[in-house]
Coordinates of C-alpha atoms and ligand atoms in Angstrom, one line a residue:
M1 CA 119.8 107.9 134.6
T2 CA 122.6 108.1 137.1
I3 CA 125.4 110.7 136.7
S4 CA 128.0 108.0 136.2
S5 CA 126.0 106.7 133.2
L6 CA 125.8 110.0 131.4
D7 CA 126.9 109.3 127.9
F8 CA 127.5 112.1 125.5
G9 CA 128.9 109.8 122.8
A10 CA 132.3 111.5 122.7
A11 CA 135.7 111.0 124.3
P12 CA 135.5 112.2 127.9
H13 CA 139.1 113.4 127.9
A14 CA 139.0 115.2 124.6
R15 CA 139.5 119.0 125.1
L16 CA 136.7 121.3 124.2
N17 CA 138.6 123.8 122.0
D18 CA 135.6 124.9 120.1
R19 CA 133.4 127.5 121.8
A20 CA 130.1 126.3 120.3
D21 CA 131.0 122.6 121.3
L22 CA 132.0 123.8 124.8
R23 CA 128.7 125.7 125.4
R24 CA 126.6 122.9 124.0
H25 CA 128.3 120.4 126.3
V26 CA 128.0 122.5 129.4
E27 CA 124.3 123.1 128.7
E28 CA 123.8 119.4 128.2
V29 CA 125.6 118.4 131.4
V30 CA 123.9 121.0 133.5
K31 CA 120.5 120.0 132.2
R32 CA 121.1 116.3 132.8
T33 CA 123.0 116.1 136.1
P34 CA 120.8 115.1 139.0
V35 CA 120.7 117.6 141.8
I36 CA 120.2 117.3 145.5
D37 CA 117.7 120.0 146.4
L38 CA 119.0 121.0 149.8
H39 CA 116.3 123.4 150.9
T40 CA 112.6 123.0 150.1
H41 CA 109.3 123.2 151.9
L42 CA 108.0 120.0 150.3
Y43 CA 107.0 117.0 152.2
A44 CA 107.2 113.3 151.5
P45 CA 103.8 111.7 150.6
E46 CA 103.5 110.2 154.0
F47 CA 102.8 113.7 155.4
G48 CA 99.5 113.7 153.6
A49 CA 97.8 117.2 153.6
L50 CA 101.1 118.9 154.2
S51 CA 102.3 117.7 150.8
L52 CA 101.0 120.3 148.3
S53 CA 100.5 119.9 144.6
G54 CA 98.3 121.0 141.7
I55 CA 97.2 124.2 140.0
D56 CA 95.3 125.8 142.8
E57 CA 98.2 125.5 145.1
L58 CA 100.6 126.7 142.4
L59 CA 98.6 129.8 141.7
T60 CA 98.2 130.7 145.4
Y61 CA 101.9 130.5 146.1
H62 CA 102.7 133.5 148.3
Y63 CA 105.0 135.0 145.6
L64 CA 102.0 135.2 143.3
V65 CA 99.6 136.4 146.0
A66 CA 101.9 139.4 146.5
E67 CA 102.0 140.1 142.8
T68 CA 98.2 139.8 142.5
F69 CA 97.6 142.6 145.0
R70 CA 99.7 144.9 142.8
S71 CA 97.2 144.6 139.8
A72 CA 93.9 143.4 141.2
R73 CA 91.5 145.8 142.8
I74 CA 90.6 143.8 145.9
S75 CA 90.9 144.3 149.6
Y76 CA 93.0 142.0 151.7
E77 CA 89.9 141.0 153.7
S78 CA 88.0 140.0 150.5
F79 CA 90.9 138.0 149.2
W80 CA 91.4 136.1 152.4
R81 CA 87.7 135.3 152.7
M82 CA 87.8 133.5 149.3
S83 CA 88.2 129.8 149.0
R84 CA 91.5 128.6 147.6
A85 CA 89.9 127.8 144.2
E86 CA 88.4 131.3 144.1
Q87 CA 91.8 132.9 145.0
A88 CA 93.5 130.8 142.2
D89 CA 90.9 131.9 139.7
L90 CA 91.6 135.5 140.6
V91 CA 95.3 135.1 140.4
W92 CA 95.0 133.4 137.0
R93 CA 92.7 136.1 135.6
T94 CA 94.8 139.0 137.0
L95 CA 98.3 137.8 136.2
F96 CA 97.9 135.4 133.3
V97 CA 94.8 136.7 131.4
E98 CA 94.6 140.5 132.0
N99 CA 98.4 140.8 132.2
T100 CA 101.3 139.0 130.6
P101 CA 102.9 136.5 133.0
V102 CA 106.5 137.9 132.6
S103 CA 107.5 137.9 136.3
E104 CA 109.6 135.0 137.4
A105 CA 106.9 133.4 139.6
A106 CA 104.2 133.8 137.0
R107 CA 106.5 132.5 134.2
G108 CA 107.2 129.6 136.5
V109 CA 103.6 128.5 136.3
V110 CA 103.7 128.7 132.5
T111 CA 106.8 126.5 132.5
V112 CA 105.0 123.9 134.6
L113 CA 101.9 123.9 132.4
D114 CA 104.0 123.6 129.3
A115 CA 106.0 120.7 130.8
F116 CA 102.7 118.8 131.2
G117 CA 101.4 119.8 127.7
L118 CA 98.7 122.0 129.1
D119 CA 97.4 125.2 127.5
T120 CA 99.5 128.1 128.8
A121 CA 97.2 130.8 127.6
A122 CA 93.8 129.3 128.7
E123 CA 91.0 131.6 129.7
D124 CA 90.2 129.6 132.8
L125 CA 91.6 126.7 134.9
H126 CA 89.3 124.0 133.8
E127 CA 91.8 121.9 131.8
A128 CA 94.6 122.3 134.3
R129 CA 92.3 121.3 137.2
E130 CA 91.1 118.2 135.3
F131 CA 94.7 117.2 134.6
F132 CA 96.0 117.5 138.1
R133 CA 92.9 115.8 139.5
G134 CA 93.5 112.9 137.2
Q135 CA 97.0 112.1 138.2
N136 CA 98.1 109.1 140.2
A137 CA 100.0 110.7 143.1
A138 CA 102.9 108.2 143.2
E139 CA 103.5 108.3 139.4
H140 CA 103.1 112.0 139.3
L141 CA 105.8 112.5 142.0
G142 CA 108.2 110.3 140.0
R143 CA 107.5 112.2 136.9
V144 CA 108.0 115.6 138.6
L145 CA 111.3 114.5 140.1
G146 CA 112.4 113.2 136.7
L147 CA 111.4 116.4 134.9
A148 CA 113.2 118.5 137.5
G149 CA 116.3 116.2 137.6
V150 CA 116.1 116.1 141.4
S151 CA 117.4 113.0 143.1
D152 CA 116.8 113.9 146.7
V153 CA 114.5 116.5 148.3
V154 CA 115.5 118.0 151.6
M155 CA 112.4 119.1 153.6
T156 CA 112.1 121.8 156.3
N157 CA 111.0 120.0 159.5
D158 CA 109.8 121.8 162.6
P159 CA 110.0 119.7 165.7
F160 CA 107.2 121.8 167.3
D161 CA 104.7 121.2 164.5
A162 CA 101.9 118.8 165.7
Q163 CA 100.9 117.8 162.2
E164 CA 104.4 116.7 161.3
A165 CA 105.0 115.1 164.7
R166 CA 102.1 112.6 164.1
V167 CA 104.0 111.3 161.1
W168 CA 107.4 111.2 162.7
E169 CA 106.0 109.5 165.7
G170 CA 104.2 106.9 163.6
D171 CA 105.9 103.6 162.7
G172 CA 105.7 103.9 158.9
G173 CA 108.8 104.9 157.0
I174 CA 109.3 108.0 154.9
D175 CA 109.9 108.0 151.1
R176 CA 113.7 107.6 150.8
R177 CA 113.9 110.4 148.2
F178 CA 112.9 112.9 151.0
R179 CA 115.3 113.8 153.7
A180 CA 114.9 115.9 156.8
A181 CA 116.4 119.2 157.9
L182 CA 115.8 120.2 161.5
R183 CA 114.4 123.7 161.5
M184 CA 115.3 125.8 164.6
D185 CA 113.4 129.0 164.0
R186 CA 111.0 128.5 166.9
L187 CA 113.8 127.9 169.4
I188 CA 116.2 130.5 168.1
N189 CA 113.8 133.3 167.1
G190 CA 110.9 132.7 169.5
W191 CA 112.7 131.5 172.6
E192 CA 110.1 132.7 175.2
S193 CA 107.2 130.8 173.7
A194 CA 109.4 127.8 172.8
A195 CA 110.6 127.6 176.4
A196 CA 107.0 127.8 177.7
E197 CA 106.0 125.0 175.2
L198 CA 108.8 122.8 176.3
A199 CA 108.1 123.4 180.0
G200 CA 104.5 122.4 179.3
R201 CA 105.7 119.2 177.8
G202 CA 107.6 118.4 180.9
F203 CA 111.1 119.5 180.0
G204 CA 113.0 121.3 182.8
V205 CA 113.2 124.5 180.8
D206 CA 112.7 128.1 181.8
A207 CA 112.9 131.3 179.7
G208 CA 115.6 132.8 182.0
F209 CA 117.9 129.9 181.2
G210 CA 117.9 128.8 184.8
G211 CA 118.8 125.3 186.1
A212 CA 119.4 122.7 183.4
T213 CA 117.6 124.6 180.7
A214 CA 120.3 124.2 178.0
A215 CA 120.7 120.5 178.8
E216 CA 117.0 119.9 178.7
V217 CA 116.6 121.7 175.3
R218 CA 119.4 119.5 174.0
R219 CA 117.6 116.5 175.3
F220 CA 114.5 117.6 173.3
L221 CA 116.6 118.0 170.2
D222 CA 118.3 114.6 170.7
V223 CA 114.9 113.0 170.6
W224 CA 114.0 114.7 167.3
I225 CA 117.4 114.0 165.7
E226 CA 116.9 110.4 166.5
R227 CA 113.5 110.5 164.9
M228 CA 114.1 112.6 161.9
R229 CA 117.7 111.8 161.1
P230 CA 118.2 115.3 159.7
L231 CA 121.0 116.1 157.4
Y232 CA 121.5 119.5 159.0
M233 CA 120.0 122.1 161.4
A234 CA 118.7 125.3 159.9
V235 CA 117.4 128.7 160.9
S236 CA 116.3 131.9 159.1
L237 CA 117.6 135.1 160.7
P238 CA 116.6 138.7 160.5
D239 CA 118.7 141.4 158.8
D240 CA 119.8 142.7 162.2
F241 CA 121.2 139.4 163.3
N242 CA 124.3 139.9 165.3
Y243 CA 126.8 137.5 166.9
P244 CA 127.7 137.8 169.7
G245 CA 124.2 139.2 170.3
G246 CA 123.9 139.2 174.1
D247 CA 120.3 138.1 173.8
A248 CA 118.3 134.8 174.2
R249 CA 119.0 134.0 170.5
D250 CA 122.7 134.1 171.3
R251 CA 122.3 131.8 174.3
V252 CA 120.3 129.3 172.3
I253 CA 122.9 129.2 169.5
R254 CA 125.8 129.1 171.9
E255 CA 124.5 126.7 174.5
V256 CA 122.2 124.5 172.6
V257 CA 122.7 124.6 168.8
L258 CA 126.5 124.6 168.6
P259 CA 127.0 121.8 171.1
T260 CA 124.3 119.8 169.3
A261 CA 126.0 120.4 166.0
R262 CA 129.3 119.1 167.5
E263 CA 127.8 116.1 169.2
H264 CA 125.8 114.9 166.2
S265 CA 128.2 116.1 163.6
L266 CA 125.4 118.2 162.0
P267 CA 126.0 121.3 160.0
F268 CA 124.2 124.4 160.9
A269 CA 122.5 126.3 158.0
L270 CA 122.1 130.1 158.4
M271 CA 119.6 131.9 156.2
V272 CA 120.1 135.6 156.9
G273 CA 118.3 138.8 155.9
V274 CA 114.6 138.2 156.2
R275 CA 112.3 140.9 157.6
R276 CA 109.3 139.0 158.7
G277 CA 105.9 140.6 158.5
V278 CA 106.8 143.8 156.8
N279 CA 103.1 143.9 155.7
P280 CA 101.2 141.5 157.9
A281 CA 98.0 142.0 155.9
L282 CA 99.7 139.9 153.2
R283 CA 100.1 137.1 155.7
M284 CA 102.7 134.7 154.3
A285 CA 103.4 137.0 151.4
G286 CA 104.2 139.8 153.7
D287 CA 107.9 139.2 154.5
G288 CA 110.6 141.5 153.2
V289 CA 114.4 141.7 152.8
G290 CA 117.1 143.7 154.5
R291 CA 120.9 144.0 154.2
A292 CA 122.6 142.0 157.0
D293 CA 126.0 142.0 158.6
V294 CA 128.1 139.2 157.2
S295 CA 130.7 139.6 159.8
A296 CA 128.3 138.0 162.4
V297 CA 128.6 134.8 160.3
E298 CA 132.4 135.2 160.1
R299 CA 132.5 135.4 163.9
L300 CA 130.5 132.2 164.3
C301 CA 132.8 130.5 161.8
A302 CA 135.9 131.8 163.5
E303 CA 134.8 130.8 167.0
N304 CA 133.5 127.4 165.9
A305 CA 136.1 126.1 163.5
D306 CA 135.0 122.5 164.2
V307 CA 131.4 123.2 163.1
R308 CA 130.4 123.2 159.4
F309 CA 128.1 126.1 158.4
L310 CA 125.9 126.5 155.3
A311 CA 124.9 130.1 154.6
T312 CA 122.7 132.0 152.3
F313 CA 121.8 135.7 152.5
L314 CA 118.6 137.2 151.2
S315 CA 119.9 140.6 150.2
R316 CA 121.7 141.0 146.8
E317 CA 124.1 143.5 148.6
N318 CA 125.4 140.7 150.8
Q319 CA 126.4 138.3 148.1
H320 CA 129.9 139.5 147.4
E321 CA 130.8 139.7 151.1
L322 CA 129.6 136.2 151.6
C323 CA 132.0 135.0 148.9
V324 CA 134.9 136.8 150.6
S325 CA 133.9 135.3 154.0
A326 CA 133.9 131.8 152.4
R327 CA 137.4 132.4 151.2
K328 CA 138.5 133.0 154.8
F329 CA 136.6 130.2 156.4
P330 CA 136.8 126.6 155.0
N331 CA 134.0 125.7 157.4
L332 CA 131.6 128.0 155.6
L333 CA 129.7 126.8 152.5
P334 CA 127.6 129.4 150.6
F335 CA 124.4 128.0 149.1
G336 CA 121.5 129.0 146.9
C337 CA 120.0 132.2 145.5
W338 CA 117.3 132.5 148.1
W339 CA 113.7 133.7 147.5
F340 CA 113.8 137.3 146.0
L341 CA 117.1 136.4 144.5
N342 CA 115.8 133.5 142.5
N343 CA 115.4 135.4 139.3
P344 CA 117.5 134.7 136.2
S345 CA 119.3 138.1 136.2
I346 CA 120.4 137.7 139.8
V347 CA 121.1 134.0 139.7
S348 CA 123.4 134.7 136.7
E349 CA 125.2 137.4 138.5
I350 CA 125.6 135.6 141.9
T351 CA 126.7 132.4 140.2
A352 CA 129.4 134.2 138.1
E353 CA 130.6 136.0 141.2
R354 CA 130.8 132.8 143.2
I355 CA 132.7 131.0 140.5
E356 CA 135.2 133.8 140.2
L357 CA 135.8 133.9 143.9
L358 CA 135.3 130.3 145.0
G359 CA 135.8 128.1 141.9
T360 CA 133.4 125.2 142.3
S361 CA 133.4 125.1 146.1
F362 CA 129.8 126.3 146.6
I363 CA 126.3 125.1 146.1
P364 CA 124.7 127.2 143.3
Q365 CA 121.0 126.7 144.1
H366 CA 118.2 125.2 146.1
S367 CA 114.5 125.5 145.0
D368 CA 112.7 126.5 148.1
A369 CA 109.7 124.8 146.4
R370 CA 106.5 124.6 148.5
I371 CA 104.4 123.0 145.8
L372 CA 105.6 119.8 144.2
E373 CA 105.4 120.9 140.5
Q374 CA 107.5 124.1 141.3
L375 CA 110.5 121.8 141.2
V376 CA 110.0 121.6 137.4
Y377 CA 110.2 125.4 136.8
K378 CA 112.6 126.3 139.5
W379 CA 115.2 123.8 138.4
K380 CA 114.7 124.4 134.7
H381 CA 115.1 128.2 135.1
S382 CA 118.1 127.9 137.5
R383 CA 119.9 125.3 135.4
R384 CA 119.8 127.7 132.4
S385 CA 121.4 130.6 134.4
I386 CA 124.0 128.3 136.0
A387 CA 124.9 126.7 132.6
N388 CA 125.5 130.2 131.1
A389 CA 127.7 131.3 134.0
L390 CA 129.7 128.2 133.9
A391 CA 130.1 128.2 130.1
D392 CA 131.3 131.9 130.4
S393 CA 133.9 130.9 132.9
Y394 CA 135.2 128.0 130.8
E395 CA 135.3 130.3 127.8
R396 CA 137.5 132.7 129.6
L397 CA 139.7 129.9 130.7
L398 CA 140.0 128.9 127.0
E399 CA 141.0 132.4 126.1
S400 CA 143.7 132.1 128.8
G401 CA 145.0 129.0 127.1
R402 CA 143.4 126.1 129.0
A403 CA 140.6 124.0 127.3
V404 CA 138.5 121.9 129.6
T405 CA 137.5 118.3 128.9
R406 CA 134.1 116.8 128.8
A407 CA 134.9 114.8 131.9
E408 CA 136.0 117.9 133.8
V409 CA 132.7 119.7 133.0
E410 CA 130.9 116.6 134.4
R411 CA 133.1 116.5 137.5
D412 CA 132.5 120.2 138.2
V413 CA 128.7 120.1 137.8
T414 CA 128.4 117.0 139.9
R415 CA 130.5 118.6 142.6
M416 CA 128.2 121.7 142.6
F417 CA 124.9 119.9 142.2
S418 CA 125.5 117.1 144.8
G419 CA 129.1 116.5 145.8
N420 CA 129.7 119.6 147.9
F421 CA 126.4 118.9 149.8
R422 CA 127.1 115.2 150.3
A423 CA 130.6 115.9 151.7
W424 CA 129.3 118.7 154.0
V425 CA 126.5 116.6 155.5
G426 CA 128.3 113.2 155.3
M427 CA 125.7 111.8 153.0
G428 CA 126.9 108.6 151.2
A429 CA 126.5 108.2 147.5
E430 CA 123.9 105.5 148.1
A431 CA 121.0 107.9 148.1
G432 CA 120.8 109.8 144.9
E433 CA 123.3 108.0 142.7
A434 CA 122.6 104.4 143.2
R435 CA 118.9 105.0 142.7
A436 CA 118.1 105.4 139.1
V437 CA 117.0 109.0 138.4
E438 CA 115.4 109.4 135.1
V439 CA 116.5 112.8 134.2
L440 CA 113.9 114.1 131.7
A441 CA 115.0 117.7 132.1
A442 CA 117.2 117.3 129.0
E443 CA 114.3 116.5 126.7
Ligands
LIG1 O1 112.4 130.8 155.8 C1 112.4 130.2 154.7 O2 112.8 129.0 154.6 C2 111.8 130.9 153.5 O3 112.3 130.3 152.4 C3 110.3 130.9 153.6 O4 109.9 131.3 154.8 C4 109.7 131.8 152.5 O5 108.3 131.9 152.8 C5 109.8 131.1 151.1 O6 109.0 130.3 150.8 C6 110.8 131.6 150.2 O7 111.0 131.0 149.1
LIG2 ZN1 112.7 128.3 152.6

């Protein structure tokens, strides 16, 4: 179903004066409106083994691995020695059988199993494994996107990754529902080794930024932009990120990324506040959070008024400041409730705060899904919190003397779920809207 064909069987311009009608309509529109998922770690089917799906992958998601170590008596070494299926069995037994799966990540698996009609309280993974093994991949992908109400999935694409490169360099196309985002972490956060890698590939790059280094790195990026046609460039940044920083990161941003953003008219997404490897023994599950300095992003926005920035902060403490910064800089678009913030209590709080300070000029959520079926739970859970926050704000407006119409609710949700992103990245309506998206989320 496309958004333009949403039909609620009632006059679109009738004012919703009744609170119960109002809430019901908001919930319905939020459930049914297709969303562009602007940041995921999913891959199009053409990427083969990089594209993760199924119960063993769902259960060994790094969020659940971290939680398992809190309840299971097992050493890191023993856990990492296990096969993926053995790890999944342990996670299931620990978090779903011996404990009640009330954490957000654990409940997410329950939501997924339930969506596919599977036993959510099974003693083992037999039934779930059979189910996922029996799915036709293409049909299953369509079903998941439909259940989640996702029209377009934006991937995270690393130009230094050899596995990805093989696909990008091949001559087959990529599923049109998947779009690229050019991830800059290796260049921006690991400059020394990125410089060595580029030099090894024949680019005239040296770690001291001598000669034509900046021009050569830009030449490397130009090639990848041509290949991937990304919607934006992105980087994750630590809690102590500063700008100006007087370091290699500063030079890469200033001399490579910002000129590339201008030349290709590509927005630059900043994901700030991650403390990588707080507990390395947990491997991918070992990253933490720290409060960052939002004024660094303000300075980037002020100095580069002609560049469009997307920004998300990992610390709850930074959320209000980010809203205030966005009020000051029209070239700054806050997005998502990232990672440790993607819990109903915090999504509700952040969404309410953003509506109060920014109206509908922000992007409420992205999924960060790594495993295909996570789209189902992440969007179902987020939609519920977003609907509540939005309904509360319309109710307050009603108290002040202004009832909204059905059409206004649809306009607002469409703006937040796809319109703001489309406008920011210059993405035409042809992608998500013209293609029929069967939104099953409402059922
Ligand atoms: O940097 C990122 O894009 C993060 O989202 C990931 O690194 C993180 O591991 C994650 O999956 C969070 O949801
Ligand atoms: Zn991510």
